[in-house]
CSV table of C-alpha atoms in Angstrom, one decimal:
chain,number,residue,atom,x,y,z
W,9,VAL,CA,94.7,70.5,85.0
W,10,SER,CA,92.4,68.8,82.5
W,11,ALA,CA,93.4,71.2,79.8
W,12,SER,CA,97.1,70.7,80.6
W,13,LEU,CA,96.8,66.9,80.6
W,14,LEU,CA,94.8,67.2,77.3
W,15,ALA,CA,97.6,69.2,75.7
W,16,PHE,CA,100.3,67.0,77.2
W,17,SER,CA,98.7,63.7,76.1
W,18,LEU,CA,97.9,65.0,72.6
W,19,SER,CA,101.5,66.3,72.1
W,20,PHE,CA,103.1,63.0,73.1
W,21,LEU,CA,100.5,60.9,71.3
W,22,LEU,CA,101.3,62.7,68.0
W,23,LEU,CA,105.0,62.5,68.8
W,24,ASN,CA,104.8,58.7,69.2
W,25,LEU,CA,102.8,58.4,66.0
W,26,LEU,CA,104.9,60.6,63.8
W,27,LEU,CA,108.4,60.1,65.4
W,28,PRO,CA,108.4,56.7,67.1
W,29,ASP,CA,111.3,56.1,69.6
W,30,PRO,CA,113.6,53.4,68.0
W,31,ARG,CA,114.6,52.3,71.5
W,32,ARG,CA,111.1,51.0,72.2
W,33,ASN,CA,110.1,47.5,71.0
W,34,THR,CA,106.6,46.8,69.6
W,35,TRP,CA,104.8,46.1,72.9
W,36,LEU,CA,106.3,49.1,74.7
W,37,ALA,CA,105.4,51.5,71.8
W,38,ARG,CA,101.8,50.2,71.9
W,39,ALA,CA,101.7,50.6,75.7
W,40,TYR,CA,102.8,54.3,75.4
W,41,LEU,CA,100.2,54.9,72.7
W,42,ALA,CA,97.5,53.3,74.9
W,43,VAL,CA,98.5,55.4,78.0
W,44,TYR,CA,98.6,58.7,76.0
W,45,SER,CA,95.3,57.8,74.2
W,46,SER,CA,93.7,57.1,77.6
W,47,GLY,CA,95.0,60.3,79.1
W,48,PHE,CA,93.8,62.3,76.0
W,49,ALA,CA,90.3,60.7,76.2
W,50,ALA,CA,90.0,61.2,80.0
W,51,ALA,CA,91.2,64.8,79.8
W,52,SER,CA,88.8,65.6,76.9
W,53,LEU,CA,85.8,64.1,78.7
W,54,PHE,CA,86.5,65.9,82.0
W,55,LEU,CA,87.2,69.2,80.3
W,56,VAL,CA,83.8,69.0,78.5
W,57,PHE,CA,82.2,68.0,81.8
W,58,PHE,CA,83.8,70.8,83.8
W,59,LEU,CA,82.7,73.4,81.2
W,60,ALA,CA,79.2,72.0,81.3
W,61,ILE,CA,78.8,72.1,85.0
W,62,TYR,CA,80.8,75.2,85.9
W,63,GLY,CA,78.4,77.9,87.1
W,64,ARG,CA,75.4,75.6,86.8
W,65,ARG,CA,76.1,73.2,89.7
W,66,SER,CA,77.1,73.7,93.4
W,67,ALA,CA,80.7,74.1,94.4
W,68,ARG,CA,80.5,70.7,96.1
W,69,VAL,CA,79.8,68.9,92.7
W,70,VAL,CA,82.6,70.8,91.0
W,71,ASN,CA,85.1,69.9,93.7
W,72,LEU,CA,84.0,66.3,93.8
W,73,ALA,CA,84.6,66.1,90.0
W,74,ALA,CA,88.0,67.7,90.4
W,75,ILE,CA,89.0,65.2,93.1
W,76,ILE,CA,87.9,62.2,90.9
W,77,PHE,CA,89.9,63.7,88.0
W,78,SER,CA,93.0,64.1,90.3
W,79,PHE,CA,93.0,60.4,91.0
W,80,ILE,CA,93.0,59.8,87.3
W,81,VAL,CA,95.9,62.1,86.8
W,82,ILE,CA,97.9,60.3,89.4
W,83,ALA,CA,97.1,57.0,87.7
W,84,PHE,CA,98.3,58.5,84.4
W,85,GLY,CA,101.6,59.6,86.0
W,86,VAL,CA,102.2,56.2,87.5
W,87,SER,CA,101.4,54.4,84.2
W,88,LEU,CA,104.0,56.6,82.4
W,89,THR,CA,106.6,56.1,85.1
W,90,SER,CA,106.2,52.3,84.9
W,91,LEU,CA,106.8,52.5,81.1
W,92,ASP,CA,109.6,55.0,81.4
W,93,TYR,CA,111.6,52.5,83.6
W,94,PHE,CA,112.1,50.3,80.5
W,95,THR,CA,113.9,53.2,78.6
W,96,ARG,CA,114.7,56.2,80.8
W,97,GLN,CA,114.5,54.8,84.3
W,98,ASN,CA,113.3,58.0,86.0
W,99,LEU,CA,110.3,59.3,88.1
W,100,ALA,CA,109.6,62.5,86.2
W,101,ALA,CA,106.1,61.6,85.2
W,102,ILE,CA,105.0,60.6,88.7
W,103,LEU,CA,106.6,63.6,90.2
W,104,VAL,CA,104.9,66.0,87.8
W,105,ALA,CA,101.5,64.3,88.2
W,106,ALA,CA,101.7,64.3,92.0
W,107,VAL,CA,103.0,67.8,92.6
W,108,GLY,CA,100.8,69.3,89.8
W,109,VAL,CA,97.6,67.8,91.2
W,110,CYS,CA,98.4,68.9,94.8
W,111,ALA,CA,99.3,72.4,93.6
W,112,VAL,CA,96.0,73.1,91.9
W,113,LEU,CA,93.5,71.0,93.8
W,114,ASN,CA,91.4,72.8,96.3
W,115,ALA,CA,90.5,70.2,99.0
W,116,GLU,CA,90.9,69.2,102.6
W,117,THR,CA,94.0,67.5,104.0
W,118,TRP,CA,92.4,64.0,104.0
W,119,VAL,CA,92.0,64.2,100.3
W,120,TYR,CA,95.7,64.9,99.8
W,121,VAL,CA,96.5,61.9,102.1
W,122,LEU,CA,94.2,59.7,100.0
W,123,LEU,CA,95.8,60.9,96.8
W,124,GLU,CA,99.3,60.0,98.0
W,125,ALA,CA,98.1,56.6,99.4
W,126,TRP,CA,96.6,56.0,95.9
W,127,LEU,CA,99.9,56.9,94.3
W,128,SER,CA,101.8,54.5,96.6
W,129,LEU,CA,99.3,51.7,96.0
W,130,LEU,CA,99.4,52.2,92.2
W,131,PHE,CA,103.2,52.3,92.2
W,132,ALA,CA,103.4,49.1,94.2
W,133,ALA,CA,101.1,47.4,91.8
W,134,ALA,CA,103.1,48.7,88.8
W,135,TYR,CA,106.3,47.4,90.4
W,136,ALA,CA,104.7,44.0,91.1
W,137,PHE,CA,103.3,43.5,87.6
W,138,VAL,CA,105.3,45.7,85.2
W,139,MET,CA,108.7,46.7,86.6
W,140,ARG,CA,109.9,43.6,88.3
W,141,GLU,CA,112.6,43.2,85.7
W,142,ARG,CA,114.0,46.5,86.7
W,143,ALA,CA,113.6,46.0,90.5
W,144,GLY,CA,117.3,46.6,91.1
W,145,THR,CA,117.1,50.1,89.7
W,146,ILE,CA,114.0,51.3,91.6
W,147,ASP,CA,114.6,53.4,94.7
W,148,PHE,CA,111.4,53.1,96.7
W,149,ALA,CA,112.7,55.8,99.1
W,150,GLU,CA,112.6,58.2,96.2
W,151,VAL,CA,109.0,57.3,95.5
W,152,GLY,CA,108.1,57.8,99.2
W,153,PHE,CA,109.9,61.1,99.2
W,154,ILE,CA,107.9,62.3,96.2
W,155,ALA,CA,104.7,61.3,97.9
W,156,ALA,CA,105.7,63.1,101.1
W,157,VAL,CA,106.7,66.2,99.3
W,158,SER,CA,103.5,66.3,97.3
W,159,LEU,CA,101.4,65.9,100.4
W,160,ALA,CA,103.3,68.6,102.2
W,161,PHE,CA,103.1,70.9,99.2
W,162,GLY,CA,99.4,70.3,98.8
W,163,VAL,CA,98.6,71.0,102.4
W,164,TYR,CA,100.8,74.1,102.3
W,165,ILE,CA,99.1,75.5,99.2
W,166,GLN,CA,95.7,74.8,100.7
W,167,HIS,CA,96.6,76.6,103.9
W,168,THR,CA,97.9,79.5,101.9
W,169,ARG,CA,94.5,79.6,100.0
W,170,GLU,CA,92.6,79.6,103.3
W,171,ILE,CA,94.7,82.5,104.6
W,172,ALA,CA,94.2,84.3,101.3
W,173,ASP,CA,90.4,83.7,101.5
W,174,VAL,CA,90.3,85.1,105.0
W,175,LEU,CA,92.3,88.2,104.0
W,176,SER,CA,90.1,88.7,101.0
W,177,LEU,CA,87.0,88.6,103.2
W,178,GLU,CA,88.6,91.0,105.6
W,179,LEU,CA,89.5,93.3,102.7
W,180,ASP,CA,85.9,93.1,101.4
W,181,ASP,CA,84.5,94.0,104.8
W,182,ARG,CA,87.0,96.8,105.1
W,183,ASP,CA,86.1,98.0,101.6
W,184,ARG,CA,82.4,97.9,102.5
W,185,GLU,CA,83.1,99.8,105.7
W,186,LEU,CA,85.0,102.5,103.8
W,187,LYS,CA,82.2,102.8,101.3
W,188,ASP,CA,79.6,103.1,104.0
W,189,ALA,CA,81.8,105.8,105.7
W,190,LEU,CA,81.7,107.8,102.5
W,191,VAL,CA,78.0,107.6,102.0
W,192,ARG,CA,76.6,107.5,105.6
W,193,ASP,CA,76.4,110.0,108.4
W,194,ARG,CA,78.7,108.9,111.1
W,195,LEU,CA,76.4,110.0,114.0
W,196,THR,CA,73.0,108.7,112.9
W,197,GLY,CA,73.8,106.0,110.4
W,198,ALA,CA,71.6,107.6,107.8
W,199,TYR,CA,72.8,108.3,104.3
W,200,ASN,CA,74.5,111.6,103.6
W,201,ARG,CA,74.1,114.3,100.9
W,202,ILE,CA,76.8,112.7,98.7
W,203,PHE,CA,74.8,109.5,98.4
W,204,ILE,CA,71.4,111.3,97.9
W,205,ASP,CA,72.8,113.5,95.1
W,206,GLU,CA,74.3,110.4,93.3
W,207,TYR,CA,71.1,108.4,93.8
W,208,LEU,CA,68.8,111.1,92.5
W,209,ALA,CA,71.1,111.7,89.5
W,210,ASN,CA,70.7,108.1,88.6
W,211,GLN,CA,67.0,108.2,89.3
W,212,MET,CA,66.6,111.2,86.9
W,213,ARG,CA,68.1,109.2,84.1
W,214,TYR,CA,65.7,106.4,84.9
W,215,ILE,CA,62.7,108.8,85.1
W,216,LYS,CA,63.6,110.3,81.7
W,217,ARG,CA,63.5,106.8,80.1
W,218,CYS,CA,60.5,105.3,81.9
W,219,GLY,CA,58.5,108.3,82.9
W,220,ASP,CA,58.4,107.2,86.5
W,221,ALA,CA,58.6,109.6,89.5
W,222,ILE,CA,60.0,109.7,93.0
W,223,ALA,CA,58.6,111.5,96.0
W,224,ILE,CA,60.9,113.6,98.3
W,225,LEU,CA,60.2,114.5,101.9
W,226,LEU,CA,62.3,117.2,103.5
W,227,LEU,CA,62.0,116.8,107.3
W,228,ASP,CA,63.2,119.3,109.9
W,229,ILE,CA,63.1,118.9,113.7
W,230,ASP,CA,61.4,122.0,115.0
W,231,SER,CA,63.4,124.2,117.4
W,232,PHE,CA,66.2,121.6,117.6
W,233,ARG,CA,68.6,124.3,118.7
W,234,VAL,CA,66.7,124.6,122.0
W,235,ILE,CA,67.5,121.0,122.7
W,236,ASN,CA,71.2,121.6,122.2
W,237,GLU,CA,71.2,124.8,124.2
W,238,LYS,CA,69.2,123.6,127.2
W,239,LEU,CA,70.0,119.9,127.4
W,240,GLY,CA,73.5,119.8,125.8
W,241,ARG,CA,74.9,118.4,122.6
W,242,VAL,CA,75.1,114.8,123.9
W,243,THR,CA,71.3,114.8,124.4
W,244,GLY,CA,70.9,116.4,121.0
W,245,ASP,CA,73.0,113.7,119.4
W,246,ALA,CA,71.0,111.0,121.1
W,247,ALA,CA,67.8,112.7,119.9
W,248,LEU,CA,69.0,112.7,116.3
W,249,LYS,CA,69.8,108.9,116.5
W,250,GLU,CA,66.4,108.2,117.9
W,251,PHE,CA,64.7,110.4,115.3
W,252,VAL,CA,66.4,108.4,112.5
W,253,SER,CA,65.3,105.1,114.1
W,254,ILE,CA,61.7,106.3,114.2
W,255,ILE,CA,61.7,107.3,110.6
W,256,VAL,CA,63.3,104.1,109.4
W,257,SER,CA,60.8,102.0,111.3
W,258,HIS,CA,57.9,103.8,109.6
W,259,ILE,CA,58.9,103.6,106.0
W,260,ARG,CA,59.5,100.8,103.5
W,261,ASP,CA,62.7,98.9,103.0
W,262,SER,CA,63.0,100.5,99.5
W,263,ASP,CA,62.8,104.0,100.9
W,264,LEU,CA,65.9,105.9,101.9
W,265,VAL,CA,66.7,108.3,104.7
W,266,ALA,CA,69.6,110.8,104.6
W,267,ARG,CA,70.9,113.5,106.9
W,268,THR,CA,71.3,116.5,104.7
W,269,GLY,CA,71.7,119.2,107.4
W,270,GLY,CA,72.2,119.5,111.1
W,271,GLU,CA,68.6,118.6,112.0
W,272,GLU,CA,67.4,118.3,108.5
W,273,PHE,CA,66.7,115.0,106.8
W,274,THR,CA,65.6,113.9,103.4
W,275,VAL,CA,63.4,110.8,102.8
W,276,LEU,CA,63.2,109.4,99.3
W,277,LEU,CA,60.1,107.4,98.3
W,278,PRO,CA,60.5,105.6,95.0
W,279,ARG,CA,57.4,105.0,92.9
W,280,THR,CA,55.2,107.0,95.3
W,281,SER,CA,52.5,109.4,94.2
W,282,LEU,CA,52.2,112.9,95.6
W,283,ASP,CA,49.0,111.9,97.6
W,284,ASN,CA,50.8,108.9,99.1
W,285,ALA,CA,53.8,111.0,99.9
W,286,LEU,CA,51.6,113.4,101.8
W,287,LEU,CA,50.2,110.4,103.8
W,288,VAL,CA,53.7,109.2,104.6
W,289,ALA,CA,54.7,112.7,105.8
W,290,GLU,CA,51.6,112.8,108.1
W,291,LYS,CA,52.4,109.4,109.4
W,292,LEU,CA,56.0,110.4,110.2
W,293,LYS,CA,54.8,113.6,111.9
W,294,GLU,CA,52.5,111.7,114.1
W,295,ALA,CA,55.1,109.0,114.9
W,296,VAL,CA,57.7,111.6,116.0
W,297,ALA,CA,55.2,113.6,118.0
W,298,SER,CA,54.1,110.5,119.9
W,299,SER,CA,57.6,109.4,120.7
W,300,ARG,CA,60.4,110.5,123.0
W,301,LEU,CA,63.6,111.5,121.3
W,302,GLY,CA,66.2,110.1,123.7
W,303,THR,CA,66.0,112.0,127.1
W,304,VAL,CA,64.3,115.1,125.7
W,305,PRO,CA,61.6,115.8,128.3
W,306,TRP,CA,59.1,117.5,126.0
W,307,GLN,CA,57.2,116.6,122.9
W,308,VAL,CA,59.3,117.1,119.7
W,309,THR,CA,57.6,118.0,116.4
W,310,ILE,CA,58.7,118.2,112.8
W,311,SER,CA,57.9,120.2,109.7
W,312,ALA,CA,57.9,118.6,106.3
W,313,GLY,CA,58.2,119.8,102.8
W,314,VAL,CA,56.9,117.4,100.1
W,315,GLY,CA,57.8,117.3,96.4
W,316,MET,CA,58.2,115.1,93.4
W,317,LEU,CA,61.1,114.5,91.2
W,318,ALA,CA,59.7,114.2,87.7
W,319,ALA,CA,60.9,114.1,84.1
W,320,GLY,CA,62.5,117.4,83.2
W,321,ASP,CA,63.7,118.2,86.7
W,322,THR,CA,67.2,118.9,88.0
W,323,LEU,CA,68.4,118.5,91.5
W,324,GLU,CA,68.4,122.3,91.9
W,325,THR,CA,64.8,122.7,90.7
W,326,VAL,CA,63.3,119.9,92.8
W,327,PHE,CA,65.1,120.8,96.0
W,328,SER,CA,64.2,124.5,95.5
W,329,ARG,CA,60.6,123.4,95.5
W,330,VAL,CA,60.9,121.1,98.5
W,331,ASP,CA,62.8,123.7,100.4
W,332,ALA,CA,60.1,126.3,99.6
W,333,ALA,CA,57.5,123.8,100.9
W,334,LEU,CA,59.4,123.2,104.1
W,335,ALA,CA,59.8,127.0,104.6
W,336,ALA,CA,56.0,127.4,104.1
W,337,ALA,CA,55.4,124.7,106.7
W,338,LYS,CA,57.6,126.5,109.2
W,339,ARG,CA,55.8,129.8,108.6
W,340,ALA,CA,52.4,128.0,108.9
W,341,GLY,CA,53.1,127.1,112.5
W,342,ARG,CA,56.4,125.9,113.9
W,343,ASN,CA,56.2,123.2,116.6
W,344,ARG,CA,52.8,122.2,115.3
W,345,GLY,CA,54.2,119.6,112.9
W,346,GLU,CA,52.3,120.9,109.9
W,347,PHE,CA,53.5,120.4,106.3
W,348,VAL,CA,52.5,121.8,103.0
W,349,SER,CA,52.4,120.0,99.6
W,350,ILE,CA,54.0,121.4,96.6
W,351,ASP,CA,52.9,121.2,93.0
W,352,PHE,CA,55.3,118.7,91.3
W,353,ILE,CA,54.8,119.9,87.7
W,354,PRO,CA,58.3,120.6,86.4
W,355,GLY,CA,59.1,124.2,86.6
W,356,SER,CA,56.3,125.1,88.9
W,357,SER,CA,56.9,126.8,92.2
W,358,GLY,CA,53.4,127.2,93.5
W,359,ILE,CA,52.6,126.1,97.0
W,360,SER,CA,49.3,124.6,98.0
W,361,ALA,CA,47.4,125.4,101.2
W,362,PRO,CA,48.7,123.8,104.4
W,363,THR,CA,47.1,120.5,105.4
């Protein structure tokens, strides 16, 4: 609005200076110049002000400034209308100002009511002090109609904005849900393999630049098939949910858990050394062994393979090492919750002794 008023005021200011209207006497021409100059100055100041505070101040400050400027625009329209009545006798200026402000202002209903009250008050003052000579040609019902239409238009536009905002929030929520559905396991709420592959691909680019590393734990629930066969799939599903809950409660917020197989889960530990990753694996093994997975009546254990994603790795090489570590842990004693560490030097496939 400030930019539009700036352009409007400047255009008519130059028009009055370069091509003066011969129908206007000296005082009327000066009055037009004063109004256009005031509008140009006010629009310039507010435009600079808005540019200065936009993004640096709260929305409340920006809205308050917009409301104050709206009152100035209404005053500008009424001033032009009072002068126009000496030559054109129309309400175009006040109509454009009132409707334009209400169309772009983002405010509550009481602000629009105040604006239209301000319009009516200014017009009454202009009539009393400027337009009395033309009183016979003024249709006050038309002014009231303009105020009422502007008010209704402003309220309608604001209501439309509110509906659009609600729909936008709903679409954002829906979009977030759809994105979560793509990257999360529906049963357990853990991430899925799609997310893990994309995340690790990004991490590999970061590792190549910064030389950092990320630890990977591959966890497998021992003899999970027995749970499904003896207790049923419903019990097995509940056990998987409880398993993820236990894992999440024992790792950092920056760590990630993903379901990458039926009862196989991958835990990513950013900026974690191999020694610390082994400690985390031990802590998770003990946490699961000391907990009940849903309604499973016996103690459940896990096996873990530990590896490191380092510079020079690919997803294939790092997971081949971690898979080999998990297989070694299974061979070392299933249901005992043991794990083995894996040498994380790129290209190495050696397995250390079980811990």
